[in-house]
Coordinates of C-alpha atoms in Angstrom, one line a residue:
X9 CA -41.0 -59.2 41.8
X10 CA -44.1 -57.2 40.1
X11 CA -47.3 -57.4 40.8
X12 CA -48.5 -61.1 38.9
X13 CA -52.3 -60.0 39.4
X14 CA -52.3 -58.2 36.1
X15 CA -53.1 -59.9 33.3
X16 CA -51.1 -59.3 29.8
X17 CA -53.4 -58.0 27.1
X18 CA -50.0 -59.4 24.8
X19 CA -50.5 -62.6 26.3
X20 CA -54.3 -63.4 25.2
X21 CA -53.4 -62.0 22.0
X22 CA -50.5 -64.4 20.9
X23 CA -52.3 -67.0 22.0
X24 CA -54.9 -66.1 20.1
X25 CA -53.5 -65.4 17.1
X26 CA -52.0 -69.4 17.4
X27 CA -55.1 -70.7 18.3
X28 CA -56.6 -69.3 15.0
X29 CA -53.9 -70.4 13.1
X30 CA -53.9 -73.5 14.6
X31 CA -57.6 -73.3 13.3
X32 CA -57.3 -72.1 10.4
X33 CA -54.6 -75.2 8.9
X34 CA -56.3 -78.0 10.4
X35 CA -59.7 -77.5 8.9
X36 CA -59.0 -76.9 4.8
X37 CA -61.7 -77.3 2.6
X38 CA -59.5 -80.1 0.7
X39 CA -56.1 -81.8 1.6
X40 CA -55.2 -81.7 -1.2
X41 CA -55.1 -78.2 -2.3
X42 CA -53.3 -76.1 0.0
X43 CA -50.6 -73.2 0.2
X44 CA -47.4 -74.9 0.6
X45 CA -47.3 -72.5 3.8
X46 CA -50.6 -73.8 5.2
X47 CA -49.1 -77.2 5.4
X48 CA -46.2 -78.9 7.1
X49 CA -43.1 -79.9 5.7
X50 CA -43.0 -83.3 4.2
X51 CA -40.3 -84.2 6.5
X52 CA -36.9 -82.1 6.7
X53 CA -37.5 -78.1 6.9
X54 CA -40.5 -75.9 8.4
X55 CA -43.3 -73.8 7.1
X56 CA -45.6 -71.2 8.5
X57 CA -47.5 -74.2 9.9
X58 CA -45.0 -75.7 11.5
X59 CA -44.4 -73.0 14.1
X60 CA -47.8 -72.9 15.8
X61 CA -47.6 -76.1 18.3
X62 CA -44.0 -74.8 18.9
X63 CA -45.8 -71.3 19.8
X64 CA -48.3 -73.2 21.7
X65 CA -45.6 -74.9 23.9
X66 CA -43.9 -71.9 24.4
X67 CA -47.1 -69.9 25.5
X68 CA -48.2 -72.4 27.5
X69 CA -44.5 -71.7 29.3
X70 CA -44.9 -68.2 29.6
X71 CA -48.6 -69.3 31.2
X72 CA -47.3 -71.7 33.9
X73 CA -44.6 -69.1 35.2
X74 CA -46.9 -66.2 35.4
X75 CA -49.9 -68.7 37.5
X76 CA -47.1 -69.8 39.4
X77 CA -46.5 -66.4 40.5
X78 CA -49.6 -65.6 41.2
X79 CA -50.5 -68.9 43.5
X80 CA -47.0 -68.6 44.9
X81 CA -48.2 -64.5 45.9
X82 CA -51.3 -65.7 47.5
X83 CA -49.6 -68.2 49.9
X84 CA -49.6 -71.8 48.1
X85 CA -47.1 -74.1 49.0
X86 CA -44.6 -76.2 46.4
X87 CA -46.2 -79.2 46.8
X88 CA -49.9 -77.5 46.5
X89 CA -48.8 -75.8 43.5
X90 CA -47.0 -79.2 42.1
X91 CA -50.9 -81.1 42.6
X92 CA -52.6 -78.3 40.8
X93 CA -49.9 -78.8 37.9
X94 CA -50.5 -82.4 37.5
X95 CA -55.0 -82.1 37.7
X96 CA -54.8 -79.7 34.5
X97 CA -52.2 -81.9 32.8
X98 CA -54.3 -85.0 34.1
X99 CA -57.5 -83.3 32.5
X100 CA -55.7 -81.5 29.3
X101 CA -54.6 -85.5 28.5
X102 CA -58.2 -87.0 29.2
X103 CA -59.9 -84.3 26.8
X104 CA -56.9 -85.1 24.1
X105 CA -57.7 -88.8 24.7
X106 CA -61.3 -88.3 24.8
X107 CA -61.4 -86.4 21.1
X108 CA -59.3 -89.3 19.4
X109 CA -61.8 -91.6 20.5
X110 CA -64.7 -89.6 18.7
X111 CA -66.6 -91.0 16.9
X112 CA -65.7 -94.7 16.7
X113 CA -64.6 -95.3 20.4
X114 CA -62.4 -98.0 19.4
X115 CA -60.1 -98.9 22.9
X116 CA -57.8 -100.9 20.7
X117 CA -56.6 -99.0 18.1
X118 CA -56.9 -95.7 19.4
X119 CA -54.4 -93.4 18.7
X120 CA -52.6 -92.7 22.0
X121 CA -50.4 -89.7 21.2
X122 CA -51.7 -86.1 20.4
X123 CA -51.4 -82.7 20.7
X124 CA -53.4 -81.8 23.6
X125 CA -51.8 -85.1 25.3
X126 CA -48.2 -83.6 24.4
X127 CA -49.2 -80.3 25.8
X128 CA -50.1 -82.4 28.9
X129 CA -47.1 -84.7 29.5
X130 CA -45.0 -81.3 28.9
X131 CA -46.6 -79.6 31.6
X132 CA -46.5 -82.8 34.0
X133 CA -42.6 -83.5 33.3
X134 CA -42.1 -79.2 33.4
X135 CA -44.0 -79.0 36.6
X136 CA -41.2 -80.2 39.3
X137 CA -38.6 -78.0 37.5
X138 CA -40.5 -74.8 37.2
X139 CA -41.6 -75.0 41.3
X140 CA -38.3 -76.2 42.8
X141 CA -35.4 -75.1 40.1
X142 CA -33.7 -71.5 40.0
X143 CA -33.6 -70.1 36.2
X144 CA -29.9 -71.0 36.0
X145 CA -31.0 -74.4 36.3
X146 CA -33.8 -74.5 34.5
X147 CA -31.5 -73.2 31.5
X148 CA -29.7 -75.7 32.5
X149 CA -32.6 -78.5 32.2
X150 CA -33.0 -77.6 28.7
X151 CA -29.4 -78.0 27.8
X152 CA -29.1 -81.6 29.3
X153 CA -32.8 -82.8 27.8
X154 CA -31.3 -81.2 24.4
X155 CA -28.2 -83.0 24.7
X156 CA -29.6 -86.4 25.7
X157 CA -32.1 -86.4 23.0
X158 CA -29.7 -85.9 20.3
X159 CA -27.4 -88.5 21.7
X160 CA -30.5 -90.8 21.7
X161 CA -31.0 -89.7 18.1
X162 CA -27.9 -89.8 16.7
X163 CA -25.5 -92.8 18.8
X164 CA -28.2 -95.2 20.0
X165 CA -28.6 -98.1 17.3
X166 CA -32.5 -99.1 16.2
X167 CA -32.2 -102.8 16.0
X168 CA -32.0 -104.0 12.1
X169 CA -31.4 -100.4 11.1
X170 CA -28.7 -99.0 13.1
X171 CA -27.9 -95.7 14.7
X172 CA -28.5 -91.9 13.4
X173 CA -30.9 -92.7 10.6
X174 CA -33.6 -90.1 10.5
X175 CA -35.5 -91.1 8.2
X176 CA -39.6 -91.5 8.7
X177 CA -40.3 -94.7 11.2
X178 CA -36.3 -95.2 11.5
X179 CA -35.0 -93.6 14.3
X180 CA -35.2 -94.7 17.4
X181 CA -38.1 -92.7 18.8
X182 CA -40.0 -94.7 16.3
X183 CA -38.6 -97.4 17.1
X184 CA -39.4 -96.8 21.0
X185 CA -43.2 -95.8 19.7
X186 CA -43.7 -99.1 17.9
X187 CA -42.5 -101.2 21.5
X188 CA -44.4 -99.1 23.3
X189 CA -47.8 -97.9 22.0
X190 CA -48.2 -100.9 19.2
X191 CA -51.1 -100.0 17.5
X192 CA -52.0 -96.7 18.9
X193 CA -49.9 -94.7 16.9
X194 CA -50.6 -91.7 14.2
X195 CA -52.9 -93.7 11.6
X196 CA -51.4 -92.0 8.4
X197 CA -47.8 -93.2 9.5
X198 CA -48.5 -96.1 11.5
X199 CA -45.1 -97.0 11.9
X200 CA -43.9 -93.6 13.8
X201 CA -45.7 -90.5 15.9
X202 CA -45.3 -86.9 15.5
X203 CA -46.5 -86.6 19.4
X204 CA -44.4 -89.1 20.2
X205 CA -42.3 -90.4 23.4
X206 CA -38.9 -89.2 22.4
X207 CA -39.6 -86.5 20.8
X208 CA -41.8 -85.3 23.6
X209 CA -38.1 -84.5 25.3
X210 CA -37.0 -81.5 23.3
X211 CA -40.7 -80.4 23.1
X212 CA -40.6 -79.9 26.9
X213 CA -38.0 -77.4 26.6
X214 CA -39.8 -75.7 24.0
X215 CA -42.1 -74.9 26.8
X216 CA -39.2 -74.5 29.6
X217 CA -38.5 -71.1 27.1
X218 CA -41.3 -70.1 27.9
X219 CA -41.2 -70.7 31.1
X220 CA -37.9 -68.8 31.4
X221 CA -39.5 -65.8 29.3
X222 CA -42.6 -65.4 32.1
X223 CA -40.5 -65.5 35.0
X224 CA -38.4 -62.6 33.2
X225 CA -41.7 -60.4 32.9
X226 CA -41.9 -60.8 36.5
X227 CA -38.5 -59.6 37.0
X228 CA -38.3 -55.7 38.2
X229 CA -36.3 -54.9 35.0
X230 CA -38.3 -52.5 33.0
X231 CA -40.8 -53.3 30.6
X232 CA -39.2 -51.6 27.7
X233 CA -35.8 -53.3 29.0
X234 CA -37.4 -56.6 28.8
X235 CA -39.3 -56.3 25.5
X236 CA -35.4 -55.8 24.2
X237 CA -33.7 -58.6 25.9
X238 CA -36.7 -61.0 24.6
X239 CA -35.9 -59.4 21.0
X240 CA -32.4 -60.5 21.6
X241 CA -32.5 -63.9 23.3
X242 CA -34.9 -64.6 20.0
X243 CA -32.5 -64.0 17.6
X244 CA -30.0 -65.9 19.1
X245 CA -31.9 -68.6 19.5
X246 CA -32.5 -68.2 15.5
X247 CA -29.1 -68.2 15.1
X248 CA -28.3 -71.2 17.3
X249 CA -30.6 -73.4 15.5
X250 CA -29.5 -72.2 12.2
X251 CA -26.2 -73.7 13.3
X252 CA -27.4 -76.6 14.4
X253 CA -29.5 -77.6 11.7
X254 CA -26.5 -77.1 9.4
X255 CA -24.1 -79.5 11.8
X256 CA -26.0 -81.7 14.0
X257 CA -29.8 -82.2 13.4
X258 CA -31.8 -81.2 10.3
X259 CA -35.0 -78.9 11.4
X260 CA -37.8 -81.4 11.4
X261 CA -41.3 -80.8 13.4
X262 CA -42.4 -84.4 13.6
X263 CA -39.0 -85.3 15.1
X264 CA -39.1 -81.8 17.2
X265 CA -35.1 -81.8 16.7
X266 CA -33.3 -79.6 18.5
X267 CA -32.3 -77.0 16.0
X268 CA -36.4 -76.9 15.4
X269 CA -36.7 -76.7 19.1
X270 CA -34.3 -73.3 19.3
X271 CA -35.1 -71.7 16.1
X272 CA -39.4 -72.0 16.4
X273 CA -38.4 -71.0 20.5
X274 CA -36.2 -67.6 18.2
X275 CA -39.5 -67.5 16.2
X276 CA -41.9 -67.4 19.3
X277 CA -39.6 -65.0 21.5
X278 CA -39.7 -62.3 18.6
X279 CA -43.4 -62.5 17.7
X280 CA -44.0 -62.5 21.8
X281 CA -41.5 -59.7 21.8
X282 CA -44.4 -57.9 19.4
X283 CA -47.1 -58.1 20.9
X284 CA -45.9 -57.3 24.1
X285 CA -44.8 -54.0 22.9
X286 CA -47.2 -53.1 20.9
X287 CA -49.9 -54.2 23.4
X288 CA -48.3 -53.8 27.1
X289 CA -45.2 -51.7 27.2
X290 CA -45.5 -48.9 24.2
X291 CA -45.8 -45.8 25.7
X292 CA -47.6 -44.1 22.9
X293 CA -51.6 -44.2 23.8
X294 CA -52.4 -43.9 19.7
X295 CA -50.3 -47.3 19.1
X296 CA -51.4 -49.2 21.7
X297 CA -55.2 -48.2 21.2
X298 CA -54.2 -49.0 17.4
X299 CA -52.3 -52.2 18.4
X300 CA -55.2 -53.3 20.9
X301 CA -58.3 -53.0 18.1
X302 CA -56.5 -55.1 15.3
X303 CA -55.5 -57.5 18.1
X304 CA -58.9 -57.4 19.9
X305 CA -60.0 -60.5 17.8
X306 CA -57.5 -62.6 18.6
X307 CA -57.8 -61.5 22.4
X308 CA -61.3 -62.9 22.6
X309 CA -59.7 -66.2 20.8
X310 CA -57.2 -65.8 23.3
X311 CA -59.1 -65.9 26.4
X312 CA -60.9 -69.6 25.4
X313 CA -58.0 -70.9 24.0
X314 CA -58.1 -74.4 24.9
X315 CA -62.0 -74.9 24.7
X316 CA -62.1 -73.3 21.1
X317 CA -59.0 -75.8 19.8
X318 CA -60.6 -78.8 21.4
X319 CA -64.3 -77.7 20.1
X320 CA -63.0 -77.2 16.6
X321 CA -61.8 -80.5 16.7
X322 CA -64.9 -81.9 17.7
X323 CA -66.8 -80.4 14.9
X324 CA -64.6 -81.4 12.5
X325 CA -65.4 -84.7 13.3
X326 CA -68.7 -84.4 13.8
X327 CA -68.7 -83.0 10.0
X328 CA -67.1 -85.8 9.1
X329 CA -68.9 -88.5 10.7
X330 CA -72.4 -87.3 9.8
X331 CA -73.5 -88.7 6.4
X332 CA -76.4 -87.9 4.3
X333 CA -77.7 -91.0 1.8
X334 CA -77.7 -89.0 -1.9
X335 CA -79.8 -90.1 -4.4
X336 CA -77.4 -92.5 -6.2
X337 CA -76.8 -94.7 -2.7
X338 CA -73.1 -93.0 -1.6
X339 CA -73.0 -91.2 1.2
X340 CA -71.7 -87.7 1.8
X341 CA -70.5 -86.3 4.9
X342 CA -71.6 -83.0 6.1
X343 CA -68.5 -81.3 5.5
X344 CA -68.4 -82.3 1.8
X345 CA -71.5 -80.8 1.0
X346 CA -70.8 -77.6 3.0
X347 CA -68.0 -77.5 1.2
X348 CA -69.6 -78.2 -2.4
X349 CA -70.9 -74.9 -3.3
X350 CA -67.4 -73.7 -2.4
X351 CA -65.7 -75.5 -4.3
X352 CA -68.0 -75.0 -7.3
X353 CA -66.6 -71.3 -7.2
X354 CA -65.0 -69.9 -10.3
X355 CA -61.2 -69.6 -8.8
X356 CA -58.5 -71.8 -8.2
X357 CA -58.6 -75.2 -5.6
X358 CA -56.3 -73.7 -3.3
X359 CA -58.4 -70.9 -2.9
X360 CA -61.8 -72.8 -2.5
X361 CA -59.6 -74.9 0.3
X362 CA -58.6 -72.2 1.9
X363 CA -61.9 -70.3 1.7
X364 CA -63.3 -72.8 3.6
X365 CA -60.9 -72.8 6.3
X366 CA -61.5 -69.0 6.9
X367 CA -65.1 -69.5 7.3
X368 CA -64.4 -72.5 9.6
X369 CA -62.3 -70.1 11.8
X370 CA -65.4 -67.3 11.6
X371 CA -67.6 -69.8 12.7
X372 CA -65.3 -70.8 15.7
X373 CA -65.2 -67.2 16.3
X374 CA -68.5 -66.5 16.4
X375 CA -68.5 -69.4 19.5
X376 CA -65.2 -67.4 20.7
X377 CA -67.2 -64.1 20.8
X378 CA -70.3 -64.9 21.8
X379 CA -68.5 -66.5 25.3
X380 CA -66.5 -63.5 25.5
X381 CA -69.9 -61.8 25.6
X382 CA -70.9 -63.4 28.2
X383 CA -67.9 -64.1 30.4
X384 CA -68.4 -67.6 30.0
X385 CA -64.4 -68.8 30.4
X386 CA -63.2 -72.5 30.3
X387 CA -60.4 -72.7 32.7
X388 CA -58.5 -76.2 33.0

């Protein structure tokens, strides 16, 4: 095994560069104006947007692995290592929780489900098999938990509907959500969850690829050998969700089918694959010093990851919630009349929107940067 005390410049980087994207599409000026590729899909399909919690899964795979190794190095035990798994996943769901509480605290309708809480539950169910299962069967895990989800999809009947309708609040993850969490679902939907139960399966192997990608980098195989192999395990995982999104599941995000799970796991191995050559393995010093000062921003992004996507949300609410009387009686939030003299700009909605959005991001940035400064890093 190689030494796991290094840490991968590559790594921060591509996380980085998804936490500011992540960034940059939840905070437009107005939903209504955006770049067809700064939103999701309506349903069926994927967009530029529709890759980064996939990337985020699959990061926070490559993550576990290479902590494992470290912990596992320095002498910790399965079982220690399985209790430290389940604190940050314990913590990661309590912050998630936390922000969907803001700022009405309303225990009865809250929404249940999120992001951060899927990124939890995937790192509490992944846990067991990363510490006690061999990579053969890990692969393994994340054939079986495809397979069962897409018989649970596609043969289990929703009562009054029937079986294998995917259509929004039909299927039976839905179906599941509505029994289970009642009124502390999604609030636009209502009737279904894109972080919900079922599809919280095949988003746990999204993140068991990763997994499976980390413990390769701490194989002995060559770093320019491995940078290849990720290249080509990425494009055919492309290829195997091409296939099955034309004969068993449609690509869909808020369903996390399986042919979305391979093909944004294709997407995330290649762009990985990138950065991991330009910024670890190249062995020309004029690239990689190239490579490392374009990349150097979304390193400091990188290294806060977690505490800049939670904080972001937090101030987007917070723009939101605080309202200013005007002089006609209405109230305006914050954001709006940040955003006003924006949008008053002589060019086209979309670009006011998404004008906004960048300077959102520089201002989480500047946060970003300013704790870099000061090696101030939020670990959970």
């Amino acid at each position: 095994m190689k030494d796991t005390g290094t840490r991968l410049t590559s790594l921060d980087a591509f996380r980085g560069f998804t936490i500011a994207a992540m960034v940059l599409v939840n905070n437009p000026g107005d939903w209504g104006n955006l770049y067809p590729q700064l939103a999701h899909a309506k349903w069926n399909g994927w967009t530029f947007t529709d890759t980064i919690f996939a990337f985020f899964l699959f990061i926070g795979g490559v993550s576990m692995a290479l902590s494992l190794g470290r912990l596992a190095a320095a002498g910790f035990d399965k079982p220690t290592l399985l209790r430290k798994l389940a604190v940050r996943a314990l913590l990661i769901f309590l912050i998630g929780f936390a922000l969907n509480l803001m700022p009405n605290f309303n225990f009865a309708t809250v929404r249940i489900p999120g992001v951060l809480q899927r990124i939890a539950v995937c790192t509490l169910l992944a846990a067991p098999i990363v510490v006690y299962c061999s990579w053969r069967q890990q692969l393994g895990w994340i054939a079986a938990l495809l397979a069962a989800y897409s018989v649970l999809m596609l043969w289990v009947p929703v009562p009054g509907i029937g079986a294998g309708v995917l259509e929004p609040g039909k299927d039976i993850g839905a179906w599941l959500d509505r029994l289970v969490l009642g009124k502390h679902l999604w609030v636009q939907a209502k009737t279904w969850d894109p972080e919900g139960l079922v599809s919280t399966i095949p988003a746990l192997c999204s993140q068991l690829v990763g997994v499976l990608a980390g413990r390769w980098l701490l194989s002995n195989t060559p770093r320019s050998e491995q940078t290849v192999w990720l290249l080509l395990a990425g494009l055919v995982l492309l290829a195997l969700g091409s296939i099955l999104d034309a004969t068993l599941m449609p690509i869909n995000k808020s369903l996390w089918t399986p042919s979305y799970c391979l093909l944004m796991s294709g997407w995330a191995l290649l762009a990985f694959a990138a950065f991991y050559w330009l910024l670890d393995v190249t062995p020309s010093a004029a690239l990689r010093e190239a490579a490392g000062r374009w990349s150097r921003p979304f390193v400091i992004y990188g290294m806060n990851a977690l505490f800049i996507f939670a904080m972001s949300g937090l101030i987007a609410k917070m723009l939101g919630f605080i309202k200013f009387t005007q002089p006609d009686g209405s109230l305006l939030s914050l954001g709006r009349m940040l955003y006003a003299p924006i949008r008053a700009l002589p060019i086209a909605p979309v670009n006011t929107s998404l004008l906004y959005a960048l300077l959102f991001n520089a201002f989480m940035f500047g946060i970003a940067w300013i704790m870099w400064r000061n090696k101030w890093f939020v670990k959970v």
